[in-house]
């Protein structure tokens, strides 16, 4: 799977999929090569921060239900609403491990790469193939994720996101702070609304907020707040499927909707990115728990 030398605290596992396992004094976690998918992150002394469905599929080329799916090069079914797989193909391609280090404080730094030339051209016939994606994971008491896109010799346009599933004690006792006054596209009613105060959850929630602000997930059931700082992201998606949508997804347990919320750093639709030749763009988020 890889030729690079791994430091103490980082190992390779093969089941249920090839993955990098991190186990240091600062944190433990798992990153699948399938989609450069950060699936688990537990800072020392904390509960797991990322949510993972007990019904998730772990098969090559299949989406994983939980953790941090990557959204690239389109969001959902794309602006045309005709594209598949959902949220693009980067999340189900086999990425390559490029580097792995552990610092003195136990923070692991991992870099994974996806070269456009390795992707089946039929997945996106109109997309130039000389791009390069890099996923930088810095996992310790905080988790920093950097999705870097580097264009080749041609302009490159794409939507993108870090579709993070957070673990919460009870969605009914959660509020998301930081988006007060932001306009959002309510995808359930296809209407534009301005957020008043904190977001609370009383039903299926699926919104694209026009905001580059940091957010906080205040979890009263577990008595913690998850802070999400971000850069290079003009929008945040907030999603909970609630009862019916959860029941309709085979890889999502019927009663699991109470234990998760997605807060996603994205650039989609009107905020899609266009790079000029050889230009790079970085979307990053830093997650901390207090
Ligand atoms: O980001 C929210 C959303 O687009 C929801 O509409 C729902 O389709 C969800 O993503 C699906 O997430 P998944 O992990 O299945 O790609």
Short mmCIF file of C-alpha atoms and ligand atoms in Angstrom, two decimals:
data_model
loop_
_atom_site.label_atom_id
_atom_site.label_comp_id
_atom_site.label_asym_id
_atom_site.label_seq_id
_atom_site.Cartn_x
_atom_site.Cartn_y
_atom_site.Cartn_z
CA UNK A 1 0.00 0.00 0.00
CA UNK A 2 2.81 2.41 0.67
CA UNK A 3 6.61 2.54 0.49
CA UNK A 4 7.10 5.38 3.00
CA UNK A 5 8.50 4.70 6.47
CA UNK A 6 5.88 5.16 9.20
CA UNK A 7 6.79 6.75 12.56
CA UNK A 8 5.72 5.30 15.91
CA UNK A 9 2.02 6.08 16.45
CA UNK A 10 1.07 5.60 12.80
CA UNK A 11 0.33 2.17 11.30
CA UNK A 12 -1.40 0.72 8.26
CA UNK A 13 -4.48 -1.48 8.58
CA UNK A 14 -6.23 -3.47 5.86
CA UNK A 15 -9.68 -4.11 7.34
CA UNK A 16 -12.39 -3.15 6.69
CA UNK A 17 -10.47 -1.10 4.08
CA UNK A 18 -6.83 -0.02 3.68
CA UNK A 19 -6.34 2.78 6.16
CA UNK A 20 -3.87 4.77 8.23
CA UNK A 21 -4.37 4.27 11.97
CA UNK A 22 -3.18 6.99 14.33
CA UNK A 23 -2.65 6.18 18.00
CA UNK A 24 -0.55 8.74 19.92
CA UNK A 25 -0.58 10.51 23.29
CA UNK A 26 -2.62 13.33 21.70
CA UNK A 27 -5.33 11.48 19.80
CA UNK A 28 -6.47 8.35 18.00
CA UNK A 29 -8.01 8.17 14.56
CA UNK A 30 -8.47 6.38 11.25
CA UNK A 31 -8.06 7.70 7.70
CA UNK A 32 -9.17 5.42 4.85
CA UNK A 33 -7.25 5.66 1.57
CA UNK A 34 -10.69 5.32 -0.05
CA UNK A 35 -11.55 8.97 -0.46
CA UNK A 36 -8.77 10.18 1.91
CA UNK A 37 -11.64 9.71 4.31
CA UNK A 38 -11.02 10.83 7.89
CA UNK A 39 -13.37 8.38 9.59
CA UNK A 40 -12.44 8.62 13.28
CA UNK A 41 -10.90 11.27 15.52
CA UNK A 42 -10.82 11.05 19.32
CA UNK A 43 -8.61 13.60 21.12
CA UNK A 44 -7.10 12.24 24.33
CA UNK A 45 -9.60 12.62 27.20
CA UNK A 46 -12.57 13.30 24.93
CA UNK A 47 -15.45 11.32 23.45
CA UNK A 48 -15.18 10.65 19.69
CA UNK A 49 -15.78 13.91 17.80
CA UNK A 50 -16.73 12.46 14.41
CA UNK A 51 -19.89 10.40 13.93
CA UNK A 52 -19.94 7.14 11.96
CA UNK A 53 -23.05 5.16 11.14
CA UNK A 54 -23.09 1.61 12.50
CA UNK A 55 -24.66 0.74 9.12
CA UNK A 56 -21.96 2.33 6.96
CA UNK A 57 -20.62 0.33 4.03
CA UNK A 58 -16.84 -0.16 3.84
CA UNK A 59 -16.11 -1.32 0.29
CA UNK A 60 -13.65 0.01 -2.30
CA UNK A 61 -15.28 2.68 -4.43
CA UNK A 62 -18.25 3.08 -2.09
CA UNK A 63 -19.19 6.14 0.00
CA UNK A 64 -18.61 5.91 3.75
CA UNK A 65 -21.46 7.21 5.93
CA UNK A 66 -19.84 9.37 8.51
CA UNK A 67 -16.51 10.99 9.35
CA UNK A 68 -15.44 13.59 6.76
CA UNK A 69 -16.52 12.69 3.20
CA UNK A 70 -14.82 14.92 0.63
CA UNK A 71 -17.07 16.82 -1.78
CA UNK A 72 -15.28 17.27 -5.16
CA UNK A 73 -15.70 18.25 -8.01
CA UNK A 74 -19.46 18.71 -7.54
CA UNK A 75 -21.90 19.06 -4.62
CA UNK A 76 -24.92 16.77 -4.47
CA UNK A 77 -25.81 16.04 -8.11
CA UNK A 78 -24.10 19.22 -9.30
CA UNK A 79 -25.60 22.54 -10.36
CA UNK A 80 -27.32 20.68 -13.24
CA UNK A 81 -28.76 18.16 -10.75
CA UNK A 82 -27.76 15.39 -13.17
CA UNK A 83 -24.32 14.25 -11.96
CA UNK A 84 -23.29 11.15 -10.03
CA UNK A 85 -21.91 9.85 -7.78
CA UNK A 86 -23.41 12.12 -5.12
CA UNK A 87 -20.93 14.83 -4.06
CA UNK A 88 -18.47 13.81 -6.78
CA UNK A 89 -15.90 11.04 -7.10
CA UNK A 90 -12.97 12.23 -4.93
CA UNK A 91 -14.64 10.59 -1.89
CA UNK A 92 -14.55 7.13 -3.51
CA UNK A 93 -11.23 7.18 -5.36
CA UNK A 94 -8.15 5.44 -3.95
CA UNK A 95 -5.77 8.17 -2.70
CA UNK A 96 -2.03 7.64 -2.17
CA UNK A 97 -0.24 8.22 1.14
CA UNK A 98 2.52 10.76 0.46
CA UNK A 99 3.90 11.52 3.95
CA UNK A 100 3.38 10.74 7.64
CA UNK A 101 5.01 12.39 10.67
CA UNK A 102 4.38 12.55 14.42
CA UNK A 103 5.57 15.57 16.44
CA UNK A 104 6.86 15.54 20.03
CA UNK A 105 3.39 16.42 21.38
CA UNK A 106 1.84 13.44 19.60
CA UNK A 107 0.26 15.39 16.74
CA UNK A 108 0.19 13.32 13.55
CA UNK A 109 0.59 15.01 10.15
CA UNK A 110 -0.54 12.98 7.15
CA UNK A 111 -0.65 13.95 3.49
CA UNK A 112 -2.61 12.06 0.85
CA UNK A 113 -2.68 12.78 -2.87
CA UNK A 114 -5.03 12.09 -5.78
CA UNK A 115 -3.64 12.70 -9.27
CA UNK A 116 -6.27 13.52 -11.88
CA UNK A 117 -4.62 11.19 -14.37
CA UNK A 118 -5.48 8.26 -12.08
CA UNK A 119 -9.23 8.99 -12.28
CA UNK A 120 -11.40 7.32 -14.93
CA UNK A 121 -12.01 10.06 -17.53
CA UNK A 122 -15.61 8.86 -18.00
CA UNK A 123 -16.48 10.07 -14.49
CA UNK A 124 -16.16 13.70 -15.56
CA UNK A 125 -15.56 13.96 -19.34
CA UNK A 126 -15.46 17.77 -19.31
CA UNK A 127 -12.92 18.02 -16.47
CA UNK A 128 -9.22 18.52 -17.38
CA UNK A 129 -7.22 15.53 -16.09
CA UNK A 130 -3.91 17.19 -15.12
CA UNK A 131 -5.13 18.44 -11.72
CA UNK A 132 -3.81 17.25 -8.34
CA UNK A 133 -5.68 17.04 -5.07
CA UNK A 134 -3.91 17.01 -1.71
CA UNK A 135 -5.52 16.20 1.63
CA UNK A 136 -3.47 17.35 4.61
CA UNK A 137 -4.60 15.94 7.98
CA UNK A 138 -3.10 17.33 11.21
CA UNK A 139 -4.57 15.22 14.02
CA UNK A 140 -3.90 15.85 17.72
CA UNK A 141 -5.86 17.70 20.39
CA UNK A 142 -7.30 19.60 17.41
CA UNK A 143 -8.01 18.34 13.90
CA UNK A 144 -6.96 20.46 10.93
CA UNK A 145 -8.04 19.37 7.45
CA UNK A 146 -6.74 21.10 4.33
CA UNK A 147 -8.13 20.20 0.91
CA UNK A 148 -5.73 21.62 -1.67
CA UNK A 149 -6.57 21.68 -5.39
CA UNK A 150 -3.83 22.41 -7.92
CA UNK A 151 -4.84 23.09 -11.52
CA UNK A 152 -2.76 21.79 -14.43
CA UNK A 153 -2.28 23.52 -17.75
CA UNK A 154 -5.96 24.36 -18.16
CA UNK A 155 -8.46 26.36 -16.11
CA UNK A 156 -10.26 24.15 -13.57
CA UNK A 157 -13.77 24.78 -12.18
CA UNK A 158 -15.25 22.77 -9.31
CA UNK A 159 -17.45 22.68 -6.24
CA UNK A 160 -15.91 21.36 -3.03
CA UNK A 161 -16.44 20.70 0.63
CA UNK A 162 -15.46 18.96 3.84
CA UNK A 163 -18.74 17.17 4.62
CA UNK A 164 -18.10 16.64 8.32
CA UNK A 165 -20.39 14.45 10.43
CA UNK A 166 -20.14 15.43 14.12
CA UNK A 167 -21.15 13.17 17.02
CA UNK A 168 -23.65 14.73 19.46
CA UNK A 169 -25.51 13.43 22.50
CA UNK A 170 -29.03 14.40 21.36
CA UNK A 171 -29.79 16.58 18.31
CA UNK A 172 -32.84 17.99 20.15
CA UNK A 173 -30.43 19.52 22.69
CA UNK A 174 -27.96 20.92 20.16
CA UNK A 175 -27.63 24.45 18.81
CA UNK A 176 -25.26 25.72 16.15
CA UNK A 177 -23.87 29.20 16.82
CA UNK A 178 -22.07 31.61 14.49
CA UNK A 179 -24.54 31.94 11.61
CA UNK A 180 -26.91 34.55 13.09
CA UNK A 181 -27.87 37.02 10.32
CA UNK A 182 -26.49 34.82 7.50
CA UNK A 183 -28.68 34.17 4.46
CA UNK A 184 -29.25 30.51 3.65
CA UNK A 185 -30.73 28.41 0.86
CA UNK A 186 -33.28 26.18 2.56
CA UNK A 187 -32.99 23.12 0.32
CA UNK A 188 -36.21 21.65 1.68
CA UNK A 189 -38.36 24.63 0.63
CA UNK A 190 -36.02 25.95 -2.09
CA UNK A 191 -36.24 29.40 -0.52
CA UNK A 192 -33.78 32.03 0.75
CA UNK A 193 -34.05 32.80 4.47
CA UNK A 194 -32.03 34.89 6.95
CA UNK A 195 -30.93 33.02 10.08
CA UNK A 196 -32.18 34.51 13.34
CA UNK A 197 -30.05 33.52 16.31
CA UNK A 198 -28.63 30.04 16.84
CA UNK A 199 -29.75 27.07 14.73
CA UNK A 200 -31.87 24.55 16.62
CA UNK A 201 -33.30 21.29 15.28
CA UNK A 202 -36.97 20.26 15.24
CA UNK A 203 -37.07 18.41 11.92
CA UNK A 204 -35.11 17.58 8.75
CA UNK A 205 -32.64 20.41 8.22
CA UNK A 206 -30.69 20.95 4.98
CA UNK A 207 -29.31 24.46 4.45
CA UNK A 208 -26.49 26.18 2.57
CA UNK A 209 -25.44 29.28 4.55
CA UNK A 210 -23.62 32.13 2.80
CA UNK A 211 -21.00 32.62 5.50
CA UNK A 212 -17.25 32.34 5.95
CA UNK A 213 -17.64 32.57 9.73
CA UNK A 214 -16.48 30.12 12.37
CA UNK A 215 -19.24 28.06 13.93
CA UNK A 216 -19.82 26.24 17.20
CA UNK A 217 -21.86 23.11 17.92
CA UNK A 218 -23.15 23.48 21.48
CA UNK A 219 -24.05 20.02 22.76
CA UNK A 220 -25.99 20.32 26.02
CA UNK A 221 -26.50 16.55 26.35
CA UNK A 222 -22.77 15.85 26.44
CA UNK A 223 -21.80 19.21 27.97
CA UNK A 224 -19.30 20.19 25.25
CA UNK A 225 -18.86 22.63 22.40
CA UNK A 226 -17.20 21.72 19.11
CA UNK A 227 -15.57 24.78 17.52
CA UNK A 228 -15.07 24.89 13.74
CA UNK A 229 -12.70 27.55 12.36
CA UNK A 230 -12.33 27.62 8.58
CA UNK A 231 -10.55 29.41 5.75
CA UNK A 232 -11.05 29.37 1.99
CA UNK A 233 -14.73 28.51 2.46
CA UNK A 234 -17.51 30.96 1.60
CA UNK A 235 -20.38 28.77 2.79
CA UNK A 236 -21.41 26.32 5.50
CA UNK A 237 -23.92 23.50 5.04
CA UNK A 238 -25.94 22.37 8.05
CA UNK A 239 -27.73 19.01 7.76
CA UNK A 240 -29.67 16.54 9.84
CA UNK A 241 -31.83 13.98 8.00
CA UNK A 242 -34.32 13.51 10.90
CA UNK A 243 -36.61 10.49 11.06
CA UNK A 244 -37.94 9.78 7.55
CA UNK A 245 -34.73 10.56 5.62
CA UNK A 246 -32.67 8.46 8.06
CA UNK A 247 -35.05 5.53 7.64
CA UNK A 248 -34.82 5.86 3.86
CA UNK A 249 -31.02 5.49 3.78
CA UNK A 250 -29.84 1.85 3.97
CA UNK A 251 -26.43 2.88 5.33
CA UNK A 252 -27.93 5.02 8.09
CA UNK A 253 -29.49 3.42 11.18
CA UNK A 254 -33.15 4.37 11.65
CA UNK A 255 -32.53 5.85 15.11
CA UNK A 256 -29.06 7.30 14.48
CA UNK A 257 -30.29 10.74 13.40
CA UNK A 258 -30.42 11.88 17.03
CA UNK A 259 -26.67 11.34 17.43
CA UNK A 260 -25.24 13.45 14.61
CA UNK A 261 -25.18 16.79 12.86
CA UNK A 262 -23.31 17.80 9.70
CA UNK A 263 -21.65 21.22 9.61
CA UNK A 264 -19.75 21.39 6.33
CA UNK A 265 -17.17 23.90 5.07
CA UNK A 266 -17.98 24.24 1.35
CA UNK A 267 -17.76 26.31 -1.84
CA UNK A 268 -20.75 25.33 -3.99
CA UNK A 269 -23.17 26.66 -6.66
CA UNK A 270 -22.59 30.45 -6.92
CA UNK A 271 -19.41 30.06 -4.88
CA UNK A 272 -17.89 27.30 -7.03
CA UNK A 273 -14.14 27.80 -7.58
CA UNK A 274 -12.41 28.47 -10.92
CA UNK A 275 -8.61 28.17 -10.97
CA UNK A 276 -6.41 29.47 -13.73
CA UNK A 277 -3.64 27.19 -15.04
CA UNK A 278 -1.23 26.04 -12.32
CA UNK A 279 -3.13 28.03 -9.65
CA UNK A 280 -3.92 26.38 -6.28
CA UNK A 281 -6.79 26.73 -3.81
CA UNK A 282 -6.97 25.61 -0.18
CA UNK A 283 -10.12 24.92 1.78
CA UNK A 284 -9.34 24.26 5.43
CA UNK A 285 -11.10 23.72 8.71
CA UNK A 286 -9.75 23.37 12.22
CA UNK A 287 -11.91 21.53 14.76
CA UNK A 288 -11.45 21.79 18.53
CA UNK A 289 -13.48 20.58 21.52
CA UNK A 290 -14.04 22.39 24.79
O1 LIG B 1 -24.74 18.09 2.60
C1 LIG B 1 -26.09 17.74 2.84
C2 LIG B 1 -26.49 16.70 1.82
O2 LIG B 1 -26.35 17.21 0.52
C3 LIG B 1 -27.91 16.23 2.10
O3 LIG B 1 -28.82 16.80 1.19
C4 LIG B 1 -27.83 14.70 1.95
O4 LIG B 1 -28.02 14.33 0.59
C5 LIG B 1 -26.40 14.45 2.38
O5 LIG B 1 -25.62 15.56 1.91
C6 LIG B 1 -25.86 13.14 1.84
O6 LIG B 1 -24.60 12.99 2.40
P1 LIG B 1 -23.69 11.77 1.92
O7 LIG B 1 -22.71 11.55 3.00
O8 LIG B 1 -24.64 10.63 1.71
O9 LIG B 1 -23.12 12.19 0.64
#
